[in-house]
Amino acid sequence: MIKENKKELPTKKVHNAAQTQKKILEAAKKQFFENSYENVALRKIAAASEIDVAMVNRYFGSKENLFKEVLSSVLKEKKNIIPINPQKVGQSIAEYIVSELWKKEPEKNFYLFQLLLKSVTSPIAAPIIAQIFHEESIIPFSILLNSENSELKVGIISSYILGLITVVTALKSPTISPEHHSKIVGILGKAIQDCIDS
């Protein structure tokens, strides 16, 4: 009886490819976090990944595609990390956001925000940011709300949150400080809840 020779799956090769992609993605996150989209070159990402730039193009195709992957992966990491009390959605979100503001190195707590802030003025990156933010953040949260005009409400809520983060981490305004923690949570929480309930 002749035994059929079965080919072994190239698991090692697949594993190496996945590891290489992960390495590139991590290097790209760091580059986009530290620099604007326009000031990040694929060669820098390749050098940080310790691989040839041709490999970056092979796995991601272009800087635009790599930027999309970075944003998408960071947004997915952020999903479902806010402990939400169904009866107090606004309060839950506000408490989480404000608490993150006063932790050590708040810019790293808002990794995604820093990525957006540094690249939102780029004519190439801006529409990518808008698309990914809508697909990975606005739509899922609006589905969760499941109410009339939910996407509009989530858009407004996002503006409250992003505005607060901008004032504290980018503008470093002295008007919003840690000693006002509970008041800020109360005001922001009420604004979010009013938007949801409207």
Short mmCIF file of C-alpha atoms in Angstrom, two decimals:
data_model
loop_
_atom_site.label_atom_id
_atom_site.label_comp_id
_atom_site.label_asym_id
_atom_site.label_seq_id
_atom_site.Cartn_x
_atom_site.Cartn_y
_atom_site.Cartn_z
CA MET A 1 0.00 0.00 0.00
CA ILE A 2 1.44 3.33 -1.06
CA LYS A 3 1.25 6.05 1.59
CA GLU A 4 0.34 9.50 0.40
CA ASN A 5 2.96 12.03 1.26
CA LYS A 6 1.23 15.02 2.82
CA LYS A 7 2.97 18.34 2.60
CA GLU A 8 3.57 20.03 5.91
CA LEU A 9 2.11 23.49 6.31
CA PRO A 10 4.75 26.19 6.38
CA THR A 11 3.83 27.23 9.92
CA LYS A 12 7.24 28.70 10.67
CA LYS A 13 7.09 30.90 7.59
CA VAL A 14 3.58 32.09 8.46
CA HIS A 15 4.69 32.76 12.04
CA ASN A 16 7.71 34.73 10.83
CA ALA A 17 5.53 36.80 8.50
CA ALA A 18 3.14 37.63 11.34
CA GLN A 19 6.04 38.55 13.62
CA THR A 20 7.56 40.77 10.94
CA GLN A 21 4.26 42.57 10.37
CA LYS A 22 3.87 43.09 14.11
CA LYS A 23 7.41 44.46 14.34
CA ILE A 24 6.77 46.90 11.50
CA LEU A 25 3.46 47.99 13.05
CA GLU A 26 5.03 48.68 16.45
CA ALA A 27 7.84 50.70 14.86
CA ALA A 28 5.30 52.65 12.79
CA LYS A 29 3.20 53.42 15.90
CA LYS A 30 6.24 54.93 17.59
CA GLN A 31 7.19 56.97 14.53
CA PHE A 32 3.68 58.35 13.98
CA PHE A 33 3.33 59.04 17.71
CA GLU A 34 6.54 61.08 17.79
CA ASN A 35 6.24 62.80 14.39
CA SER A 36 3.58 64.09 12.04
CA TYR A 37 2.45 61.92 9.14
CA GLU A 38 4.38 64.06 6.66
CA ASN A 39 7.63 63.69 8.65
CA VAL A 40 7.55 59.90 8.86
CA ALA A 41 9.41 58.04 6.13
CA LEU A 42 9.07 54.33 5.41
CA ARG A 43 12.86 54.09 5.53
CA LYS A 44 12.80 55.27 9.16
CA ILE A 45 10.18 52.68 10.02
CA ALA A 46 12.18 49.99 8.21
CA ALA A 47 15.35 51.00 10.06
CA ALA A 48 13.55 50.90 13.42
CA SER A 49 12.17 47.47 12.51
CA GLU A 50 15.64 46.32 11.43
CA ILE A 51 14.35 45.13 8.08
CA ASP A 52 14.60 46.25 4.46
CA VAL A 53 12.20 48.97 3.31
CA ALA A 54 11.05 46.64 0.53
CA MET A 55 9.57 44.37 3.22
CA VAL A 56 7.48 47.25 4.58
CA ASN A 57 6.08 47.84 1.10
CA ARG A 58 5.54 44.12 0.64
CA TYR A 59 3.40 43.77 3.76
CA PHE A 60 1.59 47.13 3.77
CA GLY A 61 1.87 48.49 0.24
CA SER A 62 2.30 52.15 1.13
CA LYS A 63 2.70 54.64 3.97
CA GLU A 64 -1.03 55.44 3.72
CA ASN A 65 -1.97 51.78 4.24
CA LEU A 66 0.45 51.45 7.13
CA PHE A 67 -0.99 54.59 8.76
CA LYS A 68 -4.48 53.10 8.41
CA GLU A 69 -3.33 49.89 10.09
CA VAL A 70 -1.74 51.84 12.94
CA LEU A 71 -4.89 53.88 13.61
CA SER A 72 -7.16 50.87 13.30
CA SER A 73 -5.06 48.76 15.67
CA VAL A 74 -4.87 51.51 18.31
CA LEU A 75 -8.63 52.10 18.15
CA LYS A 76 -9.31 48.38 18.50
CA GLU A 77 -7.06 48.29 21.57
CA LYS A 78 -9.13 51.10 23.10
CA LYS A 79 -12.50 49.42 22.53
CA ASN A 80 -14.41 48.25 25.58
CA ILE A 81 -11.86 49.59 28.09
CA ILE A 82 -14.26 52.11 29.66
CA PRO A 83 -16.32 50.46 32.41
CA ILE A 84 -19.80 51.79 31.67
CA ASN A 85 -22.69 51.74 34.10
CA PRO A 86 -25.81 51.49 31.87
CA GLN A 87 -27.68 53.86 34.22
CA LYS A 88 -24.83 56.38 34.28
CA VAL A 89 -23.13 56.27 30.88
CA GLY A 90 -22.09 59.92 30.95
CA GLN A 91 -20.63 59.67 34.44
CA SER A 92 -18.73 56.47 33.61
CA ILE A 93 -17.12 57.93 30.50
CA ALA A 94 -16.29 61.23 32.19
CA GLU A 95 -14.72 59.55 35.23
CA TYR A 96 -12.50 57.39 33.03
CA ILE A 97 -11.36 60.23 30.75
CA VAL A 98 -10.69 62.72 33.56
CA SER A 99 -8.82 60.13 35.64
CA GLU A 100 -6.52 59.42 32.68
CA LEU A 101 -5.75 63.15 32.40
CA TRP A 102 -4.05 63.28 35.77
CA LYS A 103 -2.01 60.11 35.50
CA LYS A 104 1.74 60.25 34.92
CA GLU A 105 2.61 61.15 31.31
CA PRO A 106 -0.98 61.76 30.17
CA GLU A 107 0.11 62.07 26.53
CA LYS A 108 0.86 58.33 26.59
CA ASN A 109 -2.55 57.61 28.11
CA PHE A 110 -4.02 59.28 25.04
CA TYR A 111 -1.76 57.56 22.54
CA LEU A 112 -4.46 57.62 19.87
CA PHE A 113 -5.20 61.29 20.48
CA GLN A 114 -1.54 62.19 20.03
CA LEU A 115 -1.48 60.31 16.73
CA LEU A 116 -4.51 62.27 15.56
CA LEU A 117 -3.24 65.63 16.80
CA LYS A 118 0.15 65.30 15.12
CA SER A 119 -1.22 64.30 11.71
CA VAL A 120 -4.69 65.82 11.38
CA THR A 121 -3.37 68.82 9.40
CA SER A 122 -1.93 66.57 6.69
CA PRO A 123 -4.06 66.59 3.51
CA ILE A 124 -3.28 62.89 3.07
CA ALA A 125 -3.65 61.77 6.69
CA ALA A 126 -6.76 63.82 7.59
CA PRO A 127 -9.26 61.86 5.45
CA ILE A 128 -7.71 58.58 6.64
CA ILE A 129 -8.16 59.70 10.26
CA ALA A 130 -11.78 60.72 9.57
CA GLN A 131 -12.59 57.38 7.91
CA ILE A 132 -10.95 55.14 10.52
CA PHE A 133 -12.29 57.15 13.47
CA HIS A 134 -15.80 56.92 12.04
CA GLU A 135 -15.59 53.19 11.30
CA GLU A 136 -13.85 52.08 14.50
CA SER A 137 -15.24 54.53 17.05
CA ILE A 138 -18.33 56.48 15.99
CA ILE A 139 -20.28 53.61 14.42
CA PRO A 140 -19.66 50.99 17.19
CA PHE A 141 -20.57 53.44 19.97
CA SER A 142 -23.67 54.64 18.10
CA ILE A 143 -24.81 51.02 17.67
CA LEU A 144 -24.32 50.56 21.41
CA LEU A 145 -26.48 53.60 22.14
CA ASN A 146 -29.17 52.34 19.78
CA SER A 147 -31.18 55.57 19.88
CA GLU A 148 -32.44 58.18 17.46
CA ASN A 149 -29.64 60.28 15.91
CA SER A 150 -27.09 58.10 17.70
CA GLU A 151 -24.23 58.82 15.26
CA LEU A 152 -24.80 62.56 15.63
CA LYS A 153 -24.83 62.19 19.42
CA VAL A 154 -21.61 60.19 19.43
CA GLY A 155 -19.97 62.79 17.19
CA ILE A 156 -20.89 65.54 19.65
CA ILE A 157 -19.77 63.48 22.65
CA SER A 158 -16.44 62.86 20.88
CA SER A 159 -16.02 66.61 20.42
CA TYR A 160 -16.52 67.14 24.18
CA ILE A 161 -13.90 64.54 25.01
CA LEU A 162 -11.34 65.51 22.35
CA GLY A 163 -11.79 69.17 23.26
CA LEU A 164 -11.07 68.47 26.93
CA ILE A 165 -8.00 66.38 26.09
CA THR A 166 -6.71 69.13 23.77
CA VAL A 167 -7.08 71.82 26.43
CA VAL A 168 -5.26 69.76 29.07
CA THR A 169 -2.55 67.83 27.18
CA ALA A 170 -1.81 70.10 24.21
CA LEU A 171 -2.64 73.61 25.44
CA LYS A 172 -1.84 72.77 29.10
CA SER A 173 -4.47 75.22 30.27
CA PRO A 174 -4.25 76.11 34.00
CA THR A 175 -8.04 76.53 34.13
CA ILE A 176 -8.59 72.76 34.23
CA SER A 177 -6.52 71.22 37.01
CA PRO A 178 -6.51 68.10 39.24
CA GLU A 179 -8.07 69.87 42.24
CA HIS A 180 -11.25 70.33 40.19
CA HIS A 181 -11.44 66.63 39.33
CA SER A 182 -14.92 65.95 40.74
CA LYS A 183 -16.39 69.15 39.27
CA ILE A 184 -14.97 68.40 35.82
CA VAL A 185 -16.34 64.84 35.97
CA GLY A 186 -19.74 66.19 37.01
CA ILE A 187 -19.93 68.80 34.25
CA LEU A 188 -18.57 66.54 31.49
CA GLY A 189 -20.68 63.59 32.67
CA LYS A 190 -23.86 65.69 32.63
CA ALA A 191 -23.06 67.07 29.15
CA ILE A 192 -22.55 63.54 27.79
CA GLN A 193 -25.66 62.17 29.50
CA ASP A 194 -27.79 65.11 28.30
CA CYS A 195 -26.59 64.45 24.76
CA ILE A 196 -27.51 60.77 25.03
CA ASP A 197 -30.92 61.45 26.59
CA SER A 198 -31.88 64.30 24.27
#
